[in-house]
Short mmCIF file of C-alpha atoms in Angstrom, two decimals:
data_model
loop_
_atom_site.label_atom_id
_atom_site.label_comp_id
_atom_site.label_asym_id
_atom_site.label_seq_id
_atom_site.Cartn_x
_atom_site.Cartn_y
_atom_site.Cartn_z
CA UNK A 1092 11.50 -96.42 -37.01
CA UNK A 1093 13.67 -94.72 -34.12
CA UNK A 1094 14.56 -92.10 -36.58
CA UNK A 1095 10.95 -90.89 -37.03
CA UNK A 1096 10.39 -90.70 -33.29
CA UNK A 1097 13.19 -88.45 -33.22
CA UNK A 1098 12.00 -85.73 -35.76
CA UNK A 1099 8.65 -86.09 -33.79
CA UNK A 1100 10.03 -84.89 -30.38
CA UNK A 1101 11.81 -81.93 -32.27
CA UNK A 1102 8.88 -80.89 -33.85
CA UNK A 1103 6.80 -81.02 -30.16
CA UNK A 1104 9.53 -78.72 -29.40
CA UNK A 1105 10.31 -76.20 -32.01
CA UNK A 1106 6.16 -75.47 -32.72
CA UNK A 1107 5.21 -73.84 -29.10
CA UNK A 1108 8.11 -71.38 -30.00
CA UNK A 1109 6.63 -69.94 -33.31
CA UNK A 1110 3.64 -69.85 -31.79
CA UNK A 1111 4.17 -65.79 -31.08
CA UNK A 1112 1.45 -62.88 -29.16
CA UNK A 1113 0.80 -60.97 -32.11
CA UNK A 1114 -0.07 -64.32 -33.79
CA UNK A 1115 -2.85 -64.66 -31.00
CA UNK A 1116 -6.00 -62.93 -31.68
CA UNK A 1117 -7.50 -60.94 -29.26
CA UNK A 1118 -11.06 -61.25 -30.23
CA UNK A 1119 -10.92 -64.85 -29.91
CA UNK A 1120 -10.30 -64.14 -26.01
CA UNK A 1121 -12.37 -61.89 -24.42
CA UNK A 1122 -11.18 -59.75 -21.35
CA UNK A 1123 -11.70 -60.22 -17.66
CA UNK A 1124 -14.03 -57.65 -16.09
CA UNK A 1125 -10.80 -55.69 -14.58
CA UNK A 1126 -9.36 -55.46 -18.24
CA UNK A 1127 -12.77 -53.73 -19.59
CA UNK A 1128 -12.64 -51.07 -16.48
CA UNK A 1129 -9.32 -50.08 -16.55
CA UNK A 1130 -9.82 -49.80 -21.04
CA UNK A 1131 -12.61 -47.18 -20.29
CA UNK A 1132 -10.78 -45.63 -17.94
CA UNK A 1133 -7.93 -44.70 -20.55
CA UNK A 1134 -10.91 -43.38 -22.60
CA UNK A 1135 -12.42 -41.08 -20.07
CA UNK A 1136 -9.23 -39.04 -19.13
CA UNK A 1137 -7.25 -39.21 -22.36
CA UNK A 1138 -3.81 -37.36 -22.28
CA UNK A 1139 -3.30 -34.50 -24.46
CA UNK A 1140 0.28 -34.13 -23.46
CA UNK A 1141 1.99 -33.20 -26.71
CA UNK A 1142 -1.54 -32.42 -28.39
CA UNK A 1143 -3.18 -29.46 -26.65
CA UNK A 1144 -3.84 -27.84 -23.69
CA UNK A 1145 -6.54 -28.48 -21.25
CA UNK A 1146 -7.76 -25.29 -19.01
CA UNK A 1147 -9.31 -25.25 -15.11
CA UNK A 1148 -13.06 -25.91 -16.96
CA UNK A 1149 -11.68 -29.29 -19.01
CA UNK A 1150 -12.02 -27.14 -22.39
CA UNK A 1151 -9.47 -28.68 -24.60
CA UNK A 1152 -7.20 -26.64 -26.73
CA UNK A 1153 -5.67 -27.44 -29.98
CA UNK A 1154 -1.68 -26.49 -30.52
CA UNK A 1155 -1.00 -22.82 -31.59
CA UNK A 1156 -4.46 -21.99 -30.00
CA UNK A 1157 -4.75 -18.72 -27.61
CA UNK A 1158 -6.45 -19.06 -24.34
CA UNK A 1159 -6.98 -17.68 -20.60
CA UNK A 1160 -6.84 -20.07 -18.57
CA UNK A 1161 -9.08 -20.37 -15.18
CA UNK A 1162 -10.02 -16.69 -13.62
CA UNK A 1163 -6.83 -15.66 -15.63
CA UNK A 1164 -7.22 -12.10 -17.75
CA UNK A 1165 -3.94 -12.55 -19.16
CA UNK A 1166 -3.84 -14.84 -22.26
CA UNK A 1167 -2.08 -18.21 -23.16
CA UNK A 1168 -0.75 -20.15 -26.12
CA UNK A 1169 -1.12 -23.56 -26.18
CA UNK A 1170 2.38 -25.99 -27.20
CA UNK A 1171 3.49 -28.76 -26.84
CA UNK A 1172 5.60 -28.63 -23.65
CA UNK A 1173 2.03 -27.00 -22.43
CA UNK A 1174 0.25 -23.31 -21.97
CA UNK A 1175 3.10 -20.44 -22.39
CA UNK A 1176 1.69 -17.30 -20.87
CA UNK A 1177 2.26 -13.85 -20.93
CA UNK A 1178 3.38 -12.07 -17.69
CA UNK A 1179 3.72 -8.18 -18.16
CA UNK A 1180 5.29 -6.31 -15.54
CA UNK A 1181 2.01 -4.55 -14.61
CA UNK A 1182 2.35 -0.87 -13.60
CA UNK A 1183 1.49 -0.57 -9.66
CA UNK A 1184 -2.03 1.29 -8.74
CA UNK A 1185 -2.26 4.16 -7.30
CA UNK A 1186 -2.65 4.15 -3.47
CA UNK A 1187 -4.88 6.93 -3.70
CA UNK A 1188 -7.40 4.62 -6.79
CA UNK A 1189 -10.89 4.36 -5.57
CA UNK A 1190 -11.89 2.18 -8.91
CA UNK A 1191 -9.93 -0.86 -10.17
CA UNK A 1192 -11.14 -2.97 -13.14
CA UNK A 1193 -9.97 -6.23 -14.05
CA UNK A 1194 -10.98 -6.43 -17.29
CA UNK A 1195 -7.27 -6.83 -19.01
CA UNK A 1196 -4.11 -8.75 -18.39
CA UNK A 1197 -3.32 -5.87 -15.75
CA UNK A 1198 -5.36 -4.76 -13.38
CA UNK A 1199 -5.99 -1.00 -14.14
CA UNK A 1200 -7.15 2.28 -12.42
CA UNK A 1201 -10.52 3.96 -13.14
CA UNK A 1202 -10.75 6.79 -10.82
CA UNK A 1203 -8.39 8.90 -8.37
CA UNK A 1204 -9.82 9.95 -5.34
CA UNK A 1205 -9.81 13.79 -5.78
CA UNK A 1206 -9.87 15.43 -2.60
CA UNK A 1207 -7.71 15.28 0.35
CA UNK A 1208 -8.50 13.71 3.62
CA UNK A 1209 -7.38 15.76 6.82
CA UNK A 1210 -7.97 14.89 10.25
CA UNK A 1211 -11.53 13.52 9.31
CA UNK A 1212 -11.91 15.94 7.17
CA UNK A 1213 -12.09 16.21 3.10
CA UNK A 1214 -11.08 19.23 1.01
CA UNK A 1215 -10.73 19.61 -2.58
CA UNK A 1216 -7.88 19.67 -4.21
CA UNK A 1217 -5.66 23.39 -3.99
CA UNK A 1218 -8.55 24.46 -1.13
CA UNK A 1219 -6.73 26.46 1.31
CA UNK A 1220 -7.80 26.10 5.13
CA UNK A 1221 -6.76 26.31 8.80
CA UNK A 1222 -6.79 23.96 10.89
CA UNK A 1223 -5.86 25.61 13.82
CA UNK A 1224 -5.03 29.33 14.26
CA UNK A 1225 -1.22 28.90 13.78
CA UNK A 1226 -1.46 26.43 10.87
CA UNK A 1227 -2.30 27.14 7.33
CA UNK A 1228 -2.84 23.93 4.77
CA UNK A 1229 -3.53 23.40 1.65
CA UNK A 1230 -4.88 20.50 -0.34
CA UNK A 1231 -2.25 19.28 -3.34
CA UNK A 1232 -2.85 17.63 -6.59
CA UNK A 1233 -1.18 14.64 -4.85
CA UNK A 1234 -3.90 14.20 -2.51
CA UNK A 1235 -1.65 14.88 0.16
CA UNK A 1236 -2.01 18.04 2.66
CA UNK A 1237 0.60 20.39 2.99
CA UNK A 1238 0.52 22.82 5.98
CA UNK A 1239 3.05 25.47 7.23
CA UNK A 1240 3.10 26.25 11.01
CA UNK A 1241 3.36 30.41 12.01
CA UNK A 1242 6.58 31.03 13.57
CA UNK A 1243 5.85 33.62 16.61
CA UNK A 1244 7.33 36.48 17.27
CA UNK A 1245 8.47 37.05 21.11
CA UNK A 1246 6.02 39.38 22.94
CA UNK A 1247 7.22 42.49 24.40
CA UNK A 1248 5.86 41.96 27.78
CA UNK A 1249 5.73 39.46 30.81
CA UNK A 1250 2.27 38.71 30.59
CA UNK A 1251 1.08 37.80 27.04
CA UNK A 1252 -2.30 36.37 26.27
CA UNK A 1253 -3.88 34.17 23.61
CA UNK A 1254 -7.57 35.90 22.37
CA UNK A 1255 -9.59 33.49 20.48
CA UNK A 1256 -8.63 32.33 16.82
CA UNK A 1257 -5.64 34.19 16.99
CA UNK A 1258 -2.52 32.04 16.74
CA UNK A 1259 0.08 34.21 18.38
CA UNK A 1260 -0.11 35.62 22.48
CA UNK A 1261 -0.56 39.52 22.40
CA UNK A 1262 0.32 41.94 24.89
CA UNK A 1263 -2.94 43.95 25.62
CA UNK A 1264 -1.37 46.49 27.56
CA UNK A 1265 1.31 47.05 25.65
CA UNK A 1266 5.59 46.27 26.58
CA UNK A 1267 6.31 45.87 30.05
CA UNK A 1268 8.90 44.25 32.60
CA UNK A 1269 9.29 43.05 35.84
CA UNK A 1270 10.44 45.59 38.97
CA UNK A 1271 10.88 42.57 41.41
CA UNK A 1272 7.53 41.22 41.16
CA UNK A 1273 5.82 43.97 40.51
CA UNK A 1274 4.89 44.23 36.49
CA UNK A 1275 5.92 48.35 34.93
CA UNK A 1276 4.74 49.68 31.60
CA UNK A 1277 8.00 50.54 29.54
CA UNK A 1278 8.71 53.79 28.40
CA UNK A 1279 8.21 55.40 31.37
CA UNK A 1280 9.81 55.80 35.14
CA UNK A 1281 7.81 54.07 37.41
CA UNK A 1282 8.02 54.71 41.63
CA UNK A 1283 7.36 50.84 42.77
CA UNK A 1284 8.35 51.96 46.37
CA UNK A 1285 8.85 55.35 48.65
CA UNK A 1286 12.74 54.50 47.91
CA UNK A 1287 12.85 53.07 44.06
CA UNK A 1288 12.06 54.13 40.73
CA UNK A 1289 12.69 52.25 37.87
CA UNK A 1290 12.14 51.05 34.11
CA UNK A 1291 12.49 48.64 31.95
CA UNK A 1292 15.32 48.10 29.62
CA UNK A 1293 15.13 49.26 25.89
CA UNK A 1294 13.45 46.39 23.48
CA UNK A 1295 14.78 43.68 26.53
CA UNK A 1296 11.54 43.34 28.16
CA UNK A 1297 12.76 39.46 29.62
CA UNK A 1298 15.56 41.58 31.83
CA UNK A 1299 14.57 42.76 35.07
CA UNK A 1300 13.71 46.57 35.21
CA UNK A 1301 16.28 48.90 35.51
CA UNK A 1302 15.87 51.19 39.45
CA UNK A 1303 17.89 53.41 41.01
CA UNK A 1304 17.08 54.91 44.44
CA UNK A 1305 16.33 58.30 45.17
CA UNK A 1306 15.71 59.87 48.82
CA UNK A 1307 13.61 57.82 50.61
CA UNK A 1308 10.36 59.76 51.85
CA UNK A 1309 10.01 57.73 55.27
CA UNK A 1310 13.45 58.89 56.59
CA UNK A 1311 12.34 62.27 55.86
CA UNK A 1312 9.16 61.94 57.85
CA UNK A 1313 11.10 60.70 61.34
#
């Protein structure tokens, strides 16, 4: 008789332990109202890691699949480590463009602006023009204004003037020089005083005129 109490505490025992969790059946036990939440959860925002690609909108992508992704013009492949893109080196735009269009992977250049803007003013392009009277421009294929500035010559006199829409000064009355401060045509002998007469040096109209003194017509007089 003790022997069979024996064998029945070992099998109290040893039964609980082949009892397993896969041998429980879930149906049998329904879930708590946290279990059923977090279950449709899982179903709502499934994971595609691995399996495709999911873009900015949610559109879902199967493996191998080509697609642009968000505001994106330039296309992706979908793999499994995720989208692999393409990133050309796009050429740069012209800082003269006027039109852009974004239609392609690069963003590309429509229209050149084709004139040439010059102190708030546009000329076409090769028009020649002067902006002032000692400049002379002209409007390149480039866009860009090239000018050339006149390079004077030195008047031949003291007193030059500028006339209107004429770059360079001009001596109206033709070469001349100073006799002290009195201005003498050159070319000629000129009697500034009853003592002096002078002229001005050959082609060196910046020297001071050139006098030698002759019998003076007041010492004659006393």
């Amino acid at each position: 008789m003790a022997l069979h109490l024996h064998e029945a505490w070992i099998l109290l025992f040893v039964l609980p332990a082949l009892v397993t969790p896969a041998a429980i059946n879930h149906e049998d036990y329904p879930a708590d109202e946290g279990d059923q939440t977090s279950s449709n959860d899982n179903l709502i925002f499934d994971d595609y890691r691995g399996k495709g690609c999911v873009d900015d909108s949610g559109f879902v992508y199967k493996l191998g699949e080509r697609f642009f992704p968000g505001h994106s013009n330039c296309p992706c492949v979908c793999t499994e480590d995720g989208p692999v893109c393409d990133q050309p080196e796009c050429p740069k735009i012209h800082p003269k463009c006027t039109k852009v269009e974004h239609n392609g992977c690069c963003p590309e250049c429509k229209e050149v602006k084709n004139f040439c803007e010059y102190h708030g003013k546009n000329y076409k392009i090769l028009e020649e023009f002067k902006p002032s009277p000692c400049e002379w421009c002209r409007c390149e294929p480039s866009n860009e204004v090239h000018c050339v500035v006149a390079d004077c010559a030195v008047p031949e006199c003291v007193n030059p003037v500028y006339e209107p829409e004429q770059c360079c000064p001009v001596c109206k009355n033709g070469p001349n020089c100073f006799a002290g401060t009195t201005i003498i045509p050159a070319g000629i002998e000129v009697k500034v005083d009853d003592c002096n007469i002078c002229h001005c040096h050959n082609g060196d109209w910046w020297k001071p005129a050139q006098c030698s003194k002759r019998e003076c017509q007041g010492k004659q007089a006393l």
